[in-house]
Coordinates of C-alpha atoms in Angstrom, one line a residue:
M1 CA 78.9 103.1 98.4
D2 CA 81.2 106.1 98.6
T3 CA 81.6 107.4 95.1
N4 CA 81.1 111.1 95.7
T5 CA 81.8 113.4 92.8
I6 CA 85.1 115.2 93.3
N7 CA 85.8 118.7 92.0
N8 CA 89.0 117.8 90.2
A9 CA 89.4 121.3 88.7
T10 CA 90.3 122.7 92.2
M11 CA 92.1 119.7 93.7
T12 CA 95.8 119.9 94.5
K13 CA 98.2 117.0 94.6
Q14 CA 97.8 116.8 98.4
D15 CA 94.0 116.9 98.0
Y16 CA 94.1 113.9 95.7
R17 CA 96.4 112.0 98.1
R18 CA 94.0 112.7 101.0
E19 CA 91.1 111.5 99.0
I20 CA 92.9 108.4 97.8
L21 CA 93.9 107.5 101.4
R22 CA 90.4 108.0 102.6
K23 CA 89.0 105.7 99.9
Y24 CA 91.7 103.2 100.6
S25 CA 90.8 103.1 104.3
A26 CA 87.1 102.5 103.2
V27 CA 88.3 99.6 101.0
L28 CA 90.2 98.0 104.0
K29 CA 87.1 98.5 106.2
S30 CA 84.8 97.0 103.7
C31 CA 86.8 93.8 103.3
R32 CA 87.8 93.2 106.9
N33 CA 85.4 90.2 107.2
L34 CA 86.5 88.8 103.8
V35 CA 90.2 88.6 104.1
T36 CA 93.0 87.6 106.6
Q37 CA 95.8 89.8 108.0
D38 CA 98.2 88.3 105.4
D39 CA 95.7 89.1 102.7
I40 CA 95.6 92.7 103.8
R41 CA 99.4 92.8 103.6
Q42 CA 99.1 91.8 99.9
V43 CA 96.3 94.2 99.3
R44 CA 98.5 97.0 100.7
Q45 CA 101.3 95.9 98.4
A46 CA 99.0 96.1 95.4
F47 CA 97.8 99.5 96.5
D48 CA 101.3 100.8 96.9
I49 CA 102.2 99.7 93.4
A50 CA 99.3 101.6 91.9
L51 CA 99.9 104.7 94.1
K52 CA 103.7 104.7 93.4
N53 CA 103.1 104.6 89.6
A54 CA 100.5 107.4 89.8
T55 CA 103.1 109.7 91.3
E56 CA 105.9 108.6 89.1
D57 CA 104.3 107.7 85.8
T58 CA 101.8 110.0 84.0
K59 CA 100.2 107.0 82.3
L60 CA 98.3 106.3 85.6
D61 CA 97.0 109.5 87.2
Y62 CA 95.4 110.2 90.6
E63 CA 91.9 110.2 89.2
E64 CA 92.6 106.7 87.8
I65 CA 93.6 105.6 91.3
I66 CA 90.3 107.0 92.7
R67 CA 88.3 105.1 90.0
I68 CA 90.2 101.9 90.9
L69 CA 89.4 102.3 94.6
D70 CA 85.7 103.1 93.9
T71 CA 85.5 100.0 91.7
T72 CA 87.1 97.9 94.5
L73 CA 84.4 99.1 96.9
I74 CA 81.8 97.8 94.5
I75 CA 83.7 94.5 94.4
T76 CA 83.8 94.2 98.2
Q77 CA 80.5 95.8 99.3
E78 CA 78.1 94.9 96.6
I79 CA 79.5 91.7 95.1
G80 CA 81.3 90.3 98.1
L81 CA 84.6 89.3 96.5
G82 CA 87.8 88.8 98.5
R83 CA 91.6 89.1 98.4
T84 CA 92.4 87.9 94.9
S85 CA 89.8 90.1 93.2
I86 CA 90.8 93.1 95.3
I87 CA 94.4 92.7 94.2
C88 CA 93.4 92.2 90.6
A89 CA 91.2 95.3 90.6
M90 CA 94.1 97.3 92.0
V91 CA 96.9 96.2 89.7
H92 CA 95.4 95.4 86.4
K93 CA 95.4 99.0 85.1
T94 CA 99.2 99.2 85.7
V95 CA 99.5 96.0 83.6
E96 CA 97.2 97.3 80.9
K97 CA 99.3 100.5 80.7
D98 CA 102.6 98.5 80.5
I99 CA 103.8 99.9 83.8
L100 CA 103.9 96.5 85.5
P101 CA 104.8 93.3 83.5
L102 CA 102.4 90.4 83.8
E103 CA 105.2 88.0 84.9
E104 CA 105.9 90.4 87.8
V105 CA 102.3 90.0 88.9
K106 CA 102.7 86.2 88.9
N107 CA 105.9 86.5 91.0
M108 CA 104.4 88.9 93.5
F109 CA 100.8 87.6 93.9
G110 CA 100.6 84.1 92.4
G111 CA 99.1 82.3 89.5
K112 CA 95.4 83.1 90.2
V113 CA 96.0 86.8 90.3
W114 CA 98.1 86.5 87.1
Q115 CA 95.3 84.6 85.3
I116 CA 92.5 87.0 86.2
T117 CA 94.7 90.1 85.4
K118 CA 95.6 88.6 82.1
G119 CA 91.9 88.1 81.3
L120 CA 91.1 91.7 82.3
K121 CA 93.9 92.9 80.0
D122 CA 92.6 90.8 77.1
I123 CA 89.1 92.2 77.6
S124 CA 90.3 95.8 77.8
H125 CA 92.3 95.4 74.6
I126 CA 89.3 94.1 72.7
Y127 CA 87.0 96.8 74.3
A128 CA 89.4 99.5 73.1
T129 CA 89.7 98.2 69.6
Q130 CA 86.2 97.1 68.6
R131 CA 82.8 98.7 68.3
I132 CA 81.4 97.0 71.4
V133 CA 77.7 97.5 70.9
D134 CA 77.8 95.6 67.6
S135 CA 80.4 93.0 68.7
E136 CA 79.1 89.5 69.3
N137 CA 82.8 88.5 69.7
F138 CA 83.1 90.7 72.7
R139 CA 80.0 89.1 74.4
K140 CA 81.4 85.6 73.6
L141 CA 84.8 86.7 75.0
L142 CA 83.2 87.7 78.3
L143 CA 81.3 84.5 78.6
S144 CA 84.4 82.5 77.8
F145 CA 85.9 83.3 81.2
A146 CA 83.6 80.8 82.9
E147 CA 86.7 79.0 84.4
D148 CA 87.1 82.1 86.6
I149 CA 84.0 84.1 86.9
R150 CA 85.9 86.8 88.8
V151 CA 87.1 88.3 85.5
Q152 CA 83.5 89.0 84.5
L153 CA 82.6 90.3 88.0
I154 CA 85.5 92.8 88.1
F155 CA 84.7 94.0 84.6
L156 CA 81.0 94.5 85.5
A157 CA 82.0 96.4 88.6
E158 CA 84.0 98.8 86.4
K159 CA 81.1 99.3 84.1
L160 CA 78.7 99.9 87.0
Y161 CA 81.1 102.6 88.3
A162 CA 81.2 104.1 84.8
L163 CA 77.3 104.2 84.7
R164 CA 77.2 105.9 88.1
R165 CA 79.5 108.6 86.8
A166 CA 77.9 108.9 83.4
D167 CA 76.6 112.4 84.1
E168 CA 80.2 113.5 83.5
L169 CA 80.2 112.1 79.9
T170 CA 78.9 113.8 76.7
E171 CA 75.4 112.9 75.5
E172 CA 76.9 110.7 72.7
E173 CA 79.1 108.8 75.2
Q174 CA 76.1 108.3 77.5
Q175 CA 74.1 106.8 74.7
E176 CA 77.0 104.5 73.7
L177 CA 77.5 103.3 77.3
A178 CA 73.7 102.8 77.7
K179 CA 73.6 100.7 74.5
E180 CA 76.5 98.6 75.7
T181 CA 74.8 98.1 79.0
N182 CA 71.6 96.9 77.4
Y183 CA 73.3 94.6 74.9
I184 CA 76.1 93.1 77.0
Y185 CA 76.1 93.9 80.7
I186 CA 72.5 93.6 81.7
P187 CA 72.2 90.0 80.2
L188 CA 75.4 89.1 81.9
T189 CA 74.3 90.3 85.4
H190 CA 71.1 88.3 84.9
R191 CA 73.2 85.2 84.0
L192 CA 75.3 85.7 87.1
G193 CA 72.4 86.3 89.4
L194 CA 73.4 89.9 90.3
Y195 CA 69.8 91.1 90.4
N196 CA 70.4 94.3 92.4
I197 CA 73.1 95.4 89.9
K198 CA 71.0 94.3 87.0
S199 CA 68.1 96.5 88.2
E200 CA 70.4 99.5 88.7
M201 CA 71.9 99.1 85.3
E202 CA 68.4 98.9 83.7
D203 CA 67.4 102.1 85.4
R204 CA 70.5 104.0 84.4
A205 CA 70.5 102.7 80.8
L206 CA 66.9 103.8 80.4
R207 CA 67.8 107.2 81.8
Y208 CA 70.4 107.8 79.0
M209 CA 68.8 106.0 76.1
H210 CA 65.2 107.2 76.6
P211 CA 65.4 110.3 78.8
K212 CA 61.8 111.3 78.1
I213 CA 60.4 107.9 79.0
Y214 CA 62.6 107.9 82.1
R215 CA 61.3 111.2 83.3
E216 CA 57.7 110.2 82.8
V217 CA 58.2 107.0 84.8
E218 CA 60.1 108.9 87.5
Q219 CA 57.2 111.4 87.7
K220 CA 54.5 108.7 88.0
L221 CA 56.5 106.9 90.7
Q222 CA 56.7 110.2 92.7
E223 CA 53.0 110.8 92.2
S224 CA 52.1 107.4 93.5
K225 CA 54.7 107.4 96.4
A226 CA 52.3 108.9 99.0
A227 CA 49.5 106.4 98.1
R228 CA 52.0 103.5 98.4
E229 CA 53.3 104.6 101.7
A230 CA 49.8 105.1 103.1
Y231 CA 48.8 101.5 101.9
I232 CA 51.9 100.0 103.5
A233 CA 51.3 101.9 106.8
E234 CA 47.7 100.7 106.9
F235 CA 48.8 97.1 106.2
A236 CA 51.5 97.2 108.9
A237 CA 49.4 98.9 111.6
P238 CA 47.7 95.7 113.0
I239 CA 51.0 93.7 112.8
R240 CA 52.7 96.5 114.7
E241 CA 49.9 96.6 117.3
E242 CA 50.0 92.9 117.9
L243 CA 53.8 92.9 118.3
D244 CA 53.6 95.8 120.8
K245 CA 50.9 94.0 122.7
R246 CA 53.1 90.9 123.1
G247 CA 56.2 93.0 124.1
I248 CA 58.2 91.7 121.1
K249 CA 61.1 93.9 120.0
Y250 CA 61.1 94.5 116.2
K251 CA 62.2 96.7 113.4
M252 CA 60.0 97.0 110.3
K253 CA 61.7 97.6 106.9
Y254 CA 59.7 98.5 103.8

């Protein structure tokens, strides 16, 4: 996924707009097999709303738009969600910041988008007002959105994006995010069957909560890498030889 770090200290308004349009093109490309042409029209409408408010309202800045687009890429590329979730990911920040009224969302995009966006707004409000790590209520709230699991999935995509950019946070913020991840997000990914995301979250949470242990594990894995690769190559050699002998085209992945 394309979430390259941007040097925002030197970026001009035009630089931001170019970066935003590049990421938006990546979003459209990533969802082309998930949505119809009419869906793309509505996705474009949602994007235009977010971008317009980033240029006209300081409550939603260019960096926020880039975060929204990177989160949307997680939603399409790694979770496989479609039109409704893409629109929700793009507009819900404008709703949270009281730029776009919820009723307007319903009029423009329909009841499902309205329902999910409202759920995301409720979660964001509780997230901002409670100490999340110690909040059993917050965990229960997340689980309560079982009638539309997309609320949980979009929220998890946002948290995965935050973890991937955690190097930009202070050490205290990293620790707090890692604790939240262990207490709330990792169990939720397991419950939802998102095992690749669960594995990445475990790895990143360990890195910030127990950096010494993380470095030791990383070093041991590096030390054993050559031995693992040699073992796999030895195991695969007779299989490769037999396939070559039979003239079978193949591609080995390991």
